């Protein structure tokens, strides 16, 4: 199964009763393990979490921390784009040239990179004067 296949499968488990917008994410680590996540909404709307955040949490819980590639899919008219917060979350665990595949359930695909998704990423260097 491809990363998109994994993201497609986990998307079905998304809990999105408020937006009705189910999202699935799958990532593969540099060690070759695949982790998946889906969005989990909450009646207190800001408490909802994105699919990418779920996949990243699963990766960390699984003992991995280096993303080699990540894919996101939704039933959207154009390939779903990780939100700003998720871009920063992905950048925490991915090199700038890591591929990000954005997809629709209709079969549209766009491939970009962590670097291109988040120019000017906030890094630990911004907090260091030495
Ligand atoms: N969402 C994701 O899970 N990932 C994205 O990349 C974009 C947005 C979710 C958050 C919310 O549950 C729903 O999609 C609508 O914003």
Tab-separated table of C-alpha atoms and ligand atoms in Angstrom:
chain	number	residue	atom	x	y	z
A	1	UNK	CA	0.000	0.000	0.000
A	2	UNK	CA	1.212	3.494	-0.826
A	3	UNK	CA	1.249	6.319	1.712
A	4	UNK	CA	-1.846	7.746	0.022
A	5	UNK	CA	-3.558	4.373	0.417
A	6	UNK	CA	-2.819	4.440	4.143
A	7	UNK	CA	-4.082	8.014	4.425
A	8	UNK	CA	-7.223	7.114	2.482
A	9	UNK	CA	-7.962	4.204	4.776
A	10	UNK	CA	-7.479	6.079	8.056
A	11	UNK	CA	-9.496	9.021	6.746
A	12	UNK	CA	-12.601	6.844	7.073
A	13	UNK	CA	-12.058	6.840	10.832
A	14	UNK	CA	-11.955	10.628	11.123
A	15	UNK	CA	-14.288	12.172	13.698
A	16	UNK	CA	-15.547	15.290	11.943
A	17	UNK	CA	-19.225	15.816	12.846
A	18	UNK	CA	-18.896	19.616	12.894
A	19	UNK	CA	-17.094	20.333	9.645
A	20	UNK	CA	-18.054	17.090	7.878
A	21	UNK	CA	-14.581	17.336	6.392
A	22	UNK	CA	-12.708	14.100	6.987
A	23	UNK	CA	-8.946	14.181	6.584
A	24	UNK	CA	-6.435	11.338	6.609
A	25	UNK	CA	-2.669	11.596	6.935
A	26	UNK	CA	0.090	9.024	6.661
A	27	UNK	CA	3.807	9.427	7.072
A	28	UNK	CA	6.781	7.143	6.652
A	29	UNK	CA	9.818	7.619	8.825
A	30	UNK	CA	13.461	7.385	7.847
A	31	UNK	CA	13.436	3.973	9.562
A	32	UNK	CA	10.638	2.819	7.234
A	33	UNK	CA	7.725	2.720	9.652
A	34	UNK	CA	4.339	4.098	8.619
A	35	UNK	CA	2.136	6.054	11.014
A	36	UNK	CA	-1.364	7.335	10.323
A	37	UNK	CA	-3.721	9.920	11.777
A	38	UNK	CA	-7.131	11.459	11.177
A	39	UNK	CA	-8.777	14.649	12.325
A	40	UNK	CA	-10.600	14.444	15.656
A	41	UNK	CA	-13.010	17.324	16.185
A	42	UNK	CA	-14.598	18.495	19.412
A	43	UNK	CA	-17.755	20.393	20.295
A	44	UNK	CA	-15.377	22.973	21.746
A	45	UNK	CA	-14.130	23.656	18.227
A	46	UNK	CA	-10.537	24.818	18.941
A	47	UNK	CA	-9.911	21.560	20.794
A	48	UNK	CA	-10.127	19.589	17.555
A	49	UNK	CA	-6.935	18.145	16.140
A	50	UNK	CA	-5.768	17.759	12.556
A	51	UNK	CA	-4.942	14.496	10.817
A	52	UNK	CA	-1.278	15.458	10.524
A	53	UNK	CA	-1.063	16.111	14.266
A	54	UNK	CA	-2.504	12.657	14.920
A	55	UNK	CA	0.035	10.960	12.667
A	56	UNK	CA	2.876	12.888	14.277
A	57	UNK	CA	1.661	11.995	17.778
A	58	UNK	CA	1.498	8.321	16.755
A	59	UNK	CA	5.043	8.553	15.374
A	60	UNK	CA	6.412	9.986	18.601
A	61	UNK	CA	4.480	7.463	20.686
A	62	UNK	CA	5.945	4.747	18.454
A	63	UNK	CA	9.486	5.866	19.205
A	64	UNK	CA	10.283	7.514	15.867
A	65	UNK	CA	10.988	11.160	15.139
A	66	UNK	CA	12.217	11.635	11.544
A	67	UNK	CA	9.658	11.974	8.749
A	68	UNK	CA	10.847	10.827	5.300
A	69	UNK	CA	7.567	11.567	3.474
A	70	UNK	CA	4.029	12.585	4.423
A	71	UNK	CA	0.713	12.388	2.588
A	72	UNK	CA	-2.631	14.056	3.332
A	73	UNK	CA	-5.990	13.377	1.698
A	74	UNK	CA	-9.521	14.761	1.885
A	75	UNK	CA	-12.680	14.880	-0.170
A	76	UNK	CA	-11.861	18.369	-1.374
A	77	UNK	CA	-12.062	20.073	-4.776
A	78	UNK	CA	-8.312	20.657	-4.745
A	79	UNK	CA	-5.543	18.705	-2.991
A	80	UNK	CA	-5.848	19.415	0.713
A	81	UNK	CA	-3.195	21.709	2.086
A	82	UNK	CA	-1.850	21.290	5.633
A	83	UNK	CA	-2.853	24.234	7.824
A	84	UNK	CA	-0.231	26.662	9.077
A	85	UNK	CA	0.054	25.001	12.468
A	86	UNK	CA	0.521	21.585	10.896
A	87	UNK	CA	3.216	22.941	8.604
A	88	UNK	CA	5.162	23.985	11.676
A	89	UNK	CA	4.457	20.615	13.333
A	90	UNK	CA	5.700	18.735	10.248
A	91	UNK	CA	8.800	20.938	10.018
A	92	UNK	CA	9.720	19.967	13.593
A	93	UNK	CA	10.326	16.385	12.454
A	94	UNK	CA	11.166	16.664	8.746
A	95	UNK	CA	14.111	17.935	6.735
A	96	UNK	CA	13.335	20.842	4.381
A	97	UNK	CA	13.434	18.635	1.268
A	98	UNK	CA	10.982	16.038	2.628
A	99	UNK	CA	8.146	15.464	0.137
A	100	UNK	CA	4.588	16.387	1.135
A	101	UNK	CA	1.886	14.817	-1.030
A	102	UNK	CA	-1.486	16.524	-1.002
A	103	UNK	CA	-4.408	14.600	-2.460
A	104	UNK	CA	-8.120	14.477	-3.122
A	105	UNK	CA	-10.292	11.388	-2.947
A	106	UNK	CA	-10.995	12.031	-6.659
A	107	UNK	CA	-7.385	11.237	-7.483
A	108	UNK	CA	-5.802	14.668	-7.768
A	109	UNK	CA	-2.250	14.832	-6.409
A	110	UNK	CA	0.155	17.673	-5.779
A	111	UNK	CA	3.646	17.097	-4.459
A	112	UNK	CA	5.610	19.792	-2.688
A	113	UNK	CA	8.238	19.952	0.064
A	114	UNK	CA	8.375	21.022	3.677
A	115	UNK	CA	10.603	23.924	2.606
A	116	UNK	CA	8.137	25.200	0.020
A	117	UNK	CA	5.174	24.813	2.379
A	118	UNK	CA	6.732	26.867	5.134
A	119	UNK	CA	9.275	29.457	4.062
A	120	UNK	CA	10.647	31.312	7.058
A	121	UNK	CA	9.954	28.391	9.391
A	122	UNK	CA	10.479	29.176	13.070
A	123	UNK	CA	13.462	27.173	14.328
A	124	UNK	CA	15.430	26.760	17.564
A	125	UNK	CA	18.033	29.108	16.017
A	126	UNK	CA	15.570	31.958	16.485
A	127	UNK	CA	15.748	31.440	20.233
A	128	UNK	CA	19.531	31.310	20.475
A	129	UNK	CA	21.933	34.240	20.594
A	130	UNK	CA	25.049	32.077	20.853
B	1	LIG	N1	-7.884	19.528	8.781
B	1	LIG	C1	-6.927	18.555	8.889
B	1	LIG	O1	-7.089	17.589	9.636
B	1	LIG	N2	-5.804	18.688	8.158
B	1	LIG	C2	-5.591	19.647	7.225
B	1	LIG	O2	-4.555	19.634	6.570
B	1	LIG	C3	-6.598	20.682	7.010
B	1	LIG	C4	-7.737	20.701	7.967
B	1	LIG	C5	-9.133	19.350	9.537
B	1	LIG	C6	-9.334	20.217	10.740
B	1	LIG	C7	-10.838	20.200	10.879
B	1	LIG	O3	-11.217	19.046	11.607
B	1	LIG	C8	-11.338	20.059	9.449
B	1	LIG	O4	-10.233	19.602	8.689
B	1	LIG	C9	-11.877	21.351	8.852
B	1	LIG	O5	-10.973	22.389	9.014
